[in-house]
Amino acid sequence: MTIKINLILLLALILTPLGASAVRFNLYYLSNQATYETSGTKANPSSIGGYGLSAEFGGLGPHTGFELGYQQTRREIKSSTNTHTLTYTEIPFLLKYHPTSFLDLGAGVYSGQAGSTVSSTDPNVTTLESIGITNPDFGSVFSVGLNFTVKKINLFFEGRYTTGLYNLSSNTAIVAKFDQMQMLLGVCFGSCEKSGGGSSGGGGVKK
C-alpha cells in the first residue's frame, strides 16, 4: 500500500476510539463514471460497476462522525481507436454530518492504487507503464446520501464526486487525473436505526 493510504488508515485509527460507542457498517454496489483528463482535455466518460464496504463511527460532535471505506472499482481510458481498463483499490475517508434521519453529507479524501496489469483492446498494452500511468492516485471526495427502510431492511443511496489531486502521468510535461461520479446503493448494518437528527429513523450515527 502507498504512504498516502497508510496515512489515511493511521488517521482513522486515531479517531476510532472517539466513536467506539456508535458504529454502522455499509455494504454496497458501486456505479462508477470516470472521466480521464490530460492537461485540461477530458475524454468521454465511461460507467463501470464495482463494490465496496465501509464503517462509520460517531462521537466527533452532534450528528457528526467519520467513515472509512474500501472499494474495488474500474476506470476506462478511451481513445479514438482503443479502450484501456484499469482496476483500482480505493480507500475513502470522509467526515459525515447527519442533519436529519434520512440525509447525510460528507467530505474527505481518498487514496487509490491501480493494479499492475491493464485490460485493453490494444494487444500491445498490458501494463500501466505502457499507457504512461503511475501510482498512486489521491484526491478529494464529496457525498450526499439518503437513508431509508424497506420492509425493515436499512438501505441507503449515496452520490459521490471525486477529483484527483495527484498527477498520474509518467510524463512530467502532461498533467493527468481522473474525475469520478459514483452512485452507491447498499445495505446498512449496526446502528443504522440511530438517527443523526435524534429520533428513530432510517440512517445516521447518533451523537
Tab-separated table of C-alpha atoms in Angstrom:
chain	number	residue	atom	x	y	z
A	1	MET	CA	0.000	0.000	0.000
A	2	THR	CA	1.141	3.572	-0.560
A	3	ILE	CA	2.199	6.107	2.048
A	4	LYS	CA	-0.973	8.130	1.435
A	5	ILE	CA	-3.199	5.104	2.101
A	6	ASN	CA	-1.266	4.337	5.279
A	7	LEU	CA	-1.710	7.929	6.489
A	8	ILE	CA	-5.477	7.705	5.980
A	9	LEU	CA	-5.612	4.428	7.906
A	10	LEU	CA	-3.488	5.915	10.709
A	11	LEU	CA	-5.827	8.916	10.999
A	12	ALA	CA	-8.819	6.567	11.176
A	13	LEU	CA	-7.190	4.503	13.926
A	14	ILE	CA	-6.510	7.661	15.943
A	15	LEU	CA	-10.132	8.834	15.635
A	16	THR	CA	-11.789	5.440	16.143
A	17	PRO	CA	-11.758	5.499	19.996
A	18	LEU	CA	-13.756	8.759	19.876
A	19	GLY	CA	-16.680	6.982	18.230
A	20	ALA	CA	-16.365	3.440	19.536
A	21	SER	CA	-19.878	3.599	21.071
A	22	ALA	CA	-21.669	4.145	17.755
A	23	VAL	CA	-20.857	2.406	14.508
A	24	ARG	CA	-22.644	1.417	11.321
A	25	PHE	CA	-21.414	-0.855	8.565
A	26	ASN	CA	-22.278	-0.429	4.901
A	27	LEU	CA	-22.090	-2.959	2.075
A	28	TYR	CA	-22.820	-1.559	-1.370
A	29	TYR	CA	-22.787	-1.815	-5.130
A	30	LEU	CA	-20.960	0.997	-6.872
A	31	SER	CA	-21.612	2.505	-10.294
A	32	ASN	CA	-18.532	4.488	-11.271
A	33	GLN	CA	-18.467	7.051	-14.085
A	34	ALA	CA	-14.823	8.030	-14.583
A	35	THR	CA	-13.540	10.831	-16.800
A	36	TYR	CA	-9.859	10.852	-17.716
A	37	GLU	CA	-8.388	14.332	-18.144
A	38	THR	CA	-4.996	15.196	-19.626
A	39	SER	CA	-3.781	18.785	-19.449
A	40	GLY	CA	-7.354	20.109	-19.379
A	41	THR	CA	-8.695	17.874	-22.170
A	42	LYS	CA	-11.380	15.455	-20.996
A	43	ALA	CA	-12.040	12.102	-22.624
A	44	ASN	CA	-15.535	10.663	-22.962
A	45	PRO	CA	-16.725	9.361	-19.570
A	46	SER	CA	-17.491	5.685	-19.088
A	47	SER	CA	-19.556	3.856	-16.461
A	48	ILE	CA	-18.429	0.580	-14.875
A	49	GLY	CA	-19.638	-1.266	-11.779
A	50	GLY	CA	-17.773	-2.113	-8.604
A	51	TYR	CA	-18.372	-2.811	-4.929
A	52	GLY	CA	-17.373	-1.526	-1.525
A	53	LEU	CA	-17.778	-1.679	2.226
A	54	SER	CA	-17.317	0.896	4.956
A	55	ALA	CA	-17.583	1.547	8.676
A	56	GLU	CA	-18.850	4.813	10.153
A	57	PHE	CA	-18.077	5.988	13.674
A	58	GLY	CA	-19.734	8.791	15.644
A	59	GLY	CA	-18.508	10.866	18.541
A	60	LEU	CA	-16.916	13.843	16.770
A	61	GLY	CA	-19.805	16.162	17.677
A	62	PRO	CA	-23.589	16.477	17.366
A	63	HIS	CA	-24.752	14.290	14.445
A	64	THR	CA	-21.170	14.047	13.156
A	65	GLY	CA	-18.892	11.092	12.545
A	66	PHE	CA	-16.325	9.740	10.142
A	67	GLU	CA	-16.349	6.917	7.628
A	68	LEU	CA	-13.527	4.677	6.438
A	69	GLY	CA	-14.149	2.561	3.364
A	70	TYR	CA	-12.697	0.030	0.941
A	71	GLN	CA	-13.705	-0.033	-2.734
A	72	GLN	CA	-12.884	-2.080	-5.803
A	73	THR	CA	-13.603	-0.079	-8.942
A	74	ARG	CA	-12.611	0.031	-12.586
A	75	ARG	CA	-11.808	3.045	-14.743
A	76	GLU	CA	-11.556	3.312	-18.509
A	77	ILE	CA	-9.317	5.448	-20.689
A	78	LYS	CA	-10.812	5.776	-24.177
A	79	SER	CA	-9.078	6.962	-27.304
A	80	SER	CA	-10.414	7.185	-30.831
A	81	THR	CA	-9.307	3.615	-31.515
A	82	ASN	CA	-8.844	1.769	-28.192
A	83	THR	CA	-10.166	1.377	-24.660
A	84	HIS	CA	-7.899	0.657	-21.690
A	85	THR	CA	-9.491	-0.646	-18.478
A	86	LEU	CA	-7.747	-0.197	-15.120
A	87	THR	CA	-8.686	-1.851	-11.823
A	88	TYR	CA	-8.385	0.347	-8.722
A	89	THR	CA	-8.434	-0.276	-4.996
A	90	GLU	CA	-9.688	2.882	-3.271
A	91	ILE	CA	-9.619	3.859	0.412
A	92	PRO	CA	-12.064	6.767	1.004
A	93	PHE	CA	-12.059	8.657	4.302
A	94	LEU	CA	-14.942	11.092	4.900
A	95	LEU	CA	-16.319	13.251	7.667
A	96	LYS	CA	-20.082	12.676	7.763
A	97	TYR	CA	-22.787	15.035	9.017
A	98	HIS	CA	-26.379	13.831	9.590
A	99	PRO	CA	-28.734	16.852	9.781
A	100	THR	CA	-31.847	14.624	9.649
A	101	SER	CA	-32.750	10.969	9.985
A	102	PHE	CA	-32.678	10.419	6.221
A	103	LEU	CA	-29.951	12.771	4.959
A	104	ASP	CA	-26.178	12.800	5.351
A	105	LEU	CA	-23.462	14.993	3.875
A	106	GLY	CA	-19.801	14.070	3.575
A	107	ALA	CA	-16.413	15.461	2.595
A	108	GLY	CA	-12.955	13.969	2.724
A	109	VAL	CA	-10.127	12.399	0.769
A	110	TYR	CA	-9.400	9.118	-0.974
A	111	SER	CA	-6.301	7.219	-1.988
A	112	GLY	CA	-6.260	4.770	-4.877
A	113	GLN	CA	-3.897	2.094	-6.124
A	114	ALA	CA	-4.157	0.726	-9.662
A	115	GLY	CA	-3.456	-2.913	-10.452
A	116	SER	CA	-0.233	-3.541	-12.345
A	117	THR	CA	-1.977	-5.046	-15.380
A	118	VAL	CA	-4.259	-3.304	-17.879
A	119	SER	CA	-7.058	-4.830	-19.945
A	120	SER	CA	-7.030	-3.204	-23.362
A	121	THR	CA	-8.404	-3.567	-26.878
A	122	ASP	CA	-4.824	-2.877	-27.977
A	123	PRO	CA	-2.852	-6.157	-27.646
A	124	ASN	CA	0.367	-4.178	-27.144
A	125	VAL	CA	-0.961	-2.551	-23.951
A	126	THR	CA	-0.727	-4.769	-20.879
A	127	THR	CA	0.799	-2.610	-18.108
A	128	LEU	CA	0.387	0.830	-16.545
A	129	GLU	CA	3.760	1.854	-17.922
A	130	SER	CA	2.633	1.176	-21.484
A	131	ILE	CA	-0.069	3.866	-21.201
A	132	GLY	CA	2.001	6.283	-19.109
A	133	ILE	CA	0.055	5.913	-15.843
A	134	THR	CA	1.698	5.851	-12.412
A	135	ASN	CA	0.620	5.016	-8.852
A	136	PRO	CA	-0.796	6.176	-6.505
A	137	ASP	CA	-3.939	8.220	-7.079
A	138	PHE	CA	-5.005	10.735	-4.430
A	139	GLY	CA	-7.863	13.235	-4.339
A	140	SER	CA	-10.870	14.802	-2.659
A	141	VAL	CA	-14.351	13.314	-2.306
A	142	PHE	CA	-17.754	14.870	-1.553
A	143	SER	CA	-21.001	12.988	-0.900
A	144	VAL	CA	-24.752	13.334	-0.400
A	145	GLY	CA	-26.658	10.330	0.929
A	146	LEU	CA	-30.232	9.256	1.610
A	147	ASN	CA	-31.152	6.602	4.197
A	148	PHE	CA	-34.432	4.679	4.061
A	149	THR	CA	-36.040	1.452	5.252
A	150	VAL	CA	-37.860	-1.119	3.103
A	151	LYS	CA	-39.563	-3.994	4.950
A	152	LYS	CA	-37.323	-3.463	7.990
A	153	ILE	CA	-34.176	-3.556	5.859
A	154	ASN	CA	-31.971	-0.465	6.230
A	155	LEU	CA	-30.895	0.776	2.804
A	156	PHE	CA	-29.011	3.809	1.569
A	157	PHE	CA	-28.366	5.620	-1.696
A	158	GLU	CA	-25.387	7.925	-1.992
A	159	GLY	CA	-23.882	10.089	-4.695
A	160	ARG	CA	-20.187	10.945	-4.627
A	161	TYR	CA	-17.955	13.210	-6.658
A	162	THR	CA	-14.213	12.692	-6.578
A	163	THR	CA	-11.489	14.717	-8.247
A	164	GLY	CA	-7.843	13.719	-8.497
A	165	LEU	CA	-5.228	15.963	-6.899
A	166	TYR	CA	-2.199	13.918	-7.924
A	167	ASN	CA	-0.601	13.835	-11.383
A	168	LEU	CA	-0.913	10.279	-12.725
A	169	SER	CA	1.190	10.821	-15.842
A	170	SER	CA	4.709	9.431	-16.063
A	171	ASN	CA	5.425	12.300	-18.476
A	172	THR	CA	6.037	15.377	-16.325
A	173	ALA	CA	5.042	17.619	-19.236
A	174	ILE	CA	1.480	16.254	-19.029
A	175	VAL	CA	-0.935	16.605	-16.116
A	176	ALA	CA	-3.334	13.630	-15.952
A	177	LYS	CA	-6.078	12.845	-13.447
A	178	PHE	CA	-9.440	11.146	-13.033
A	179	ASP	CA	-12.729	12.808	-12.074
A	180	GLN	CA	-15.448	10.397	-10.948
A	181	MET	CA	-19.184	10.401	-10.356
A	182	GLN	CA	-20.056	7.461	-8.127
A	183	MET	CA	-23.508	6.127	-7.248
A	184	LEU	CA	-23.726	3.805	-4.252
A	185	LEU	CA	-26.687	1.595	-3.379
A	186	GLY	CA	-26.395	-0.718	-0.418
A	187	VAL	CA	-27.424	-2.207	2.901
A	188	CYS	CA	-26.631	-0.769	6.318
A	189	PHE	CA	-25.944	-2.834	9.437
A	190	GLY	CA	-25.395	-1.851	13.065
A	191	SER	CA	-26.600	1.497	14.395
A	192	CYS	CA	-28.488	2.441	11.216
A	193	GLU	CA	-31.641	2.867	13.291
A	194	LYS	CA	-29.934	5.616	15.282
A	195	SER	CA	-30.910	8.866	13.616
A	196	GLY	CA	-28.482	11.701	13.054
A	197	GLY	CA	-31.364	14.004	13.880
A	198	GLY	CA	-32.005	12.488	17.273
A	199	SER	CA	-35.152	10.461	16.581
A	200	SER	CA	-35.680	6.905	15.398
A	201	GLY	CA	-35.414	6.545	11.673
A	202	GLY	CA	-33.575	5.249	8.713
A	203	GLY	CA	-29.992	6.305	8.981
A	204	GLY	CA	-27.087	8.055	10.557
A	205	VAL	CA	-24.899	7.663	13.593
A	206	LYS	CA	-26.096	9.005	16.863
A	207	LYS	CA	-24.269	11.599	18.864
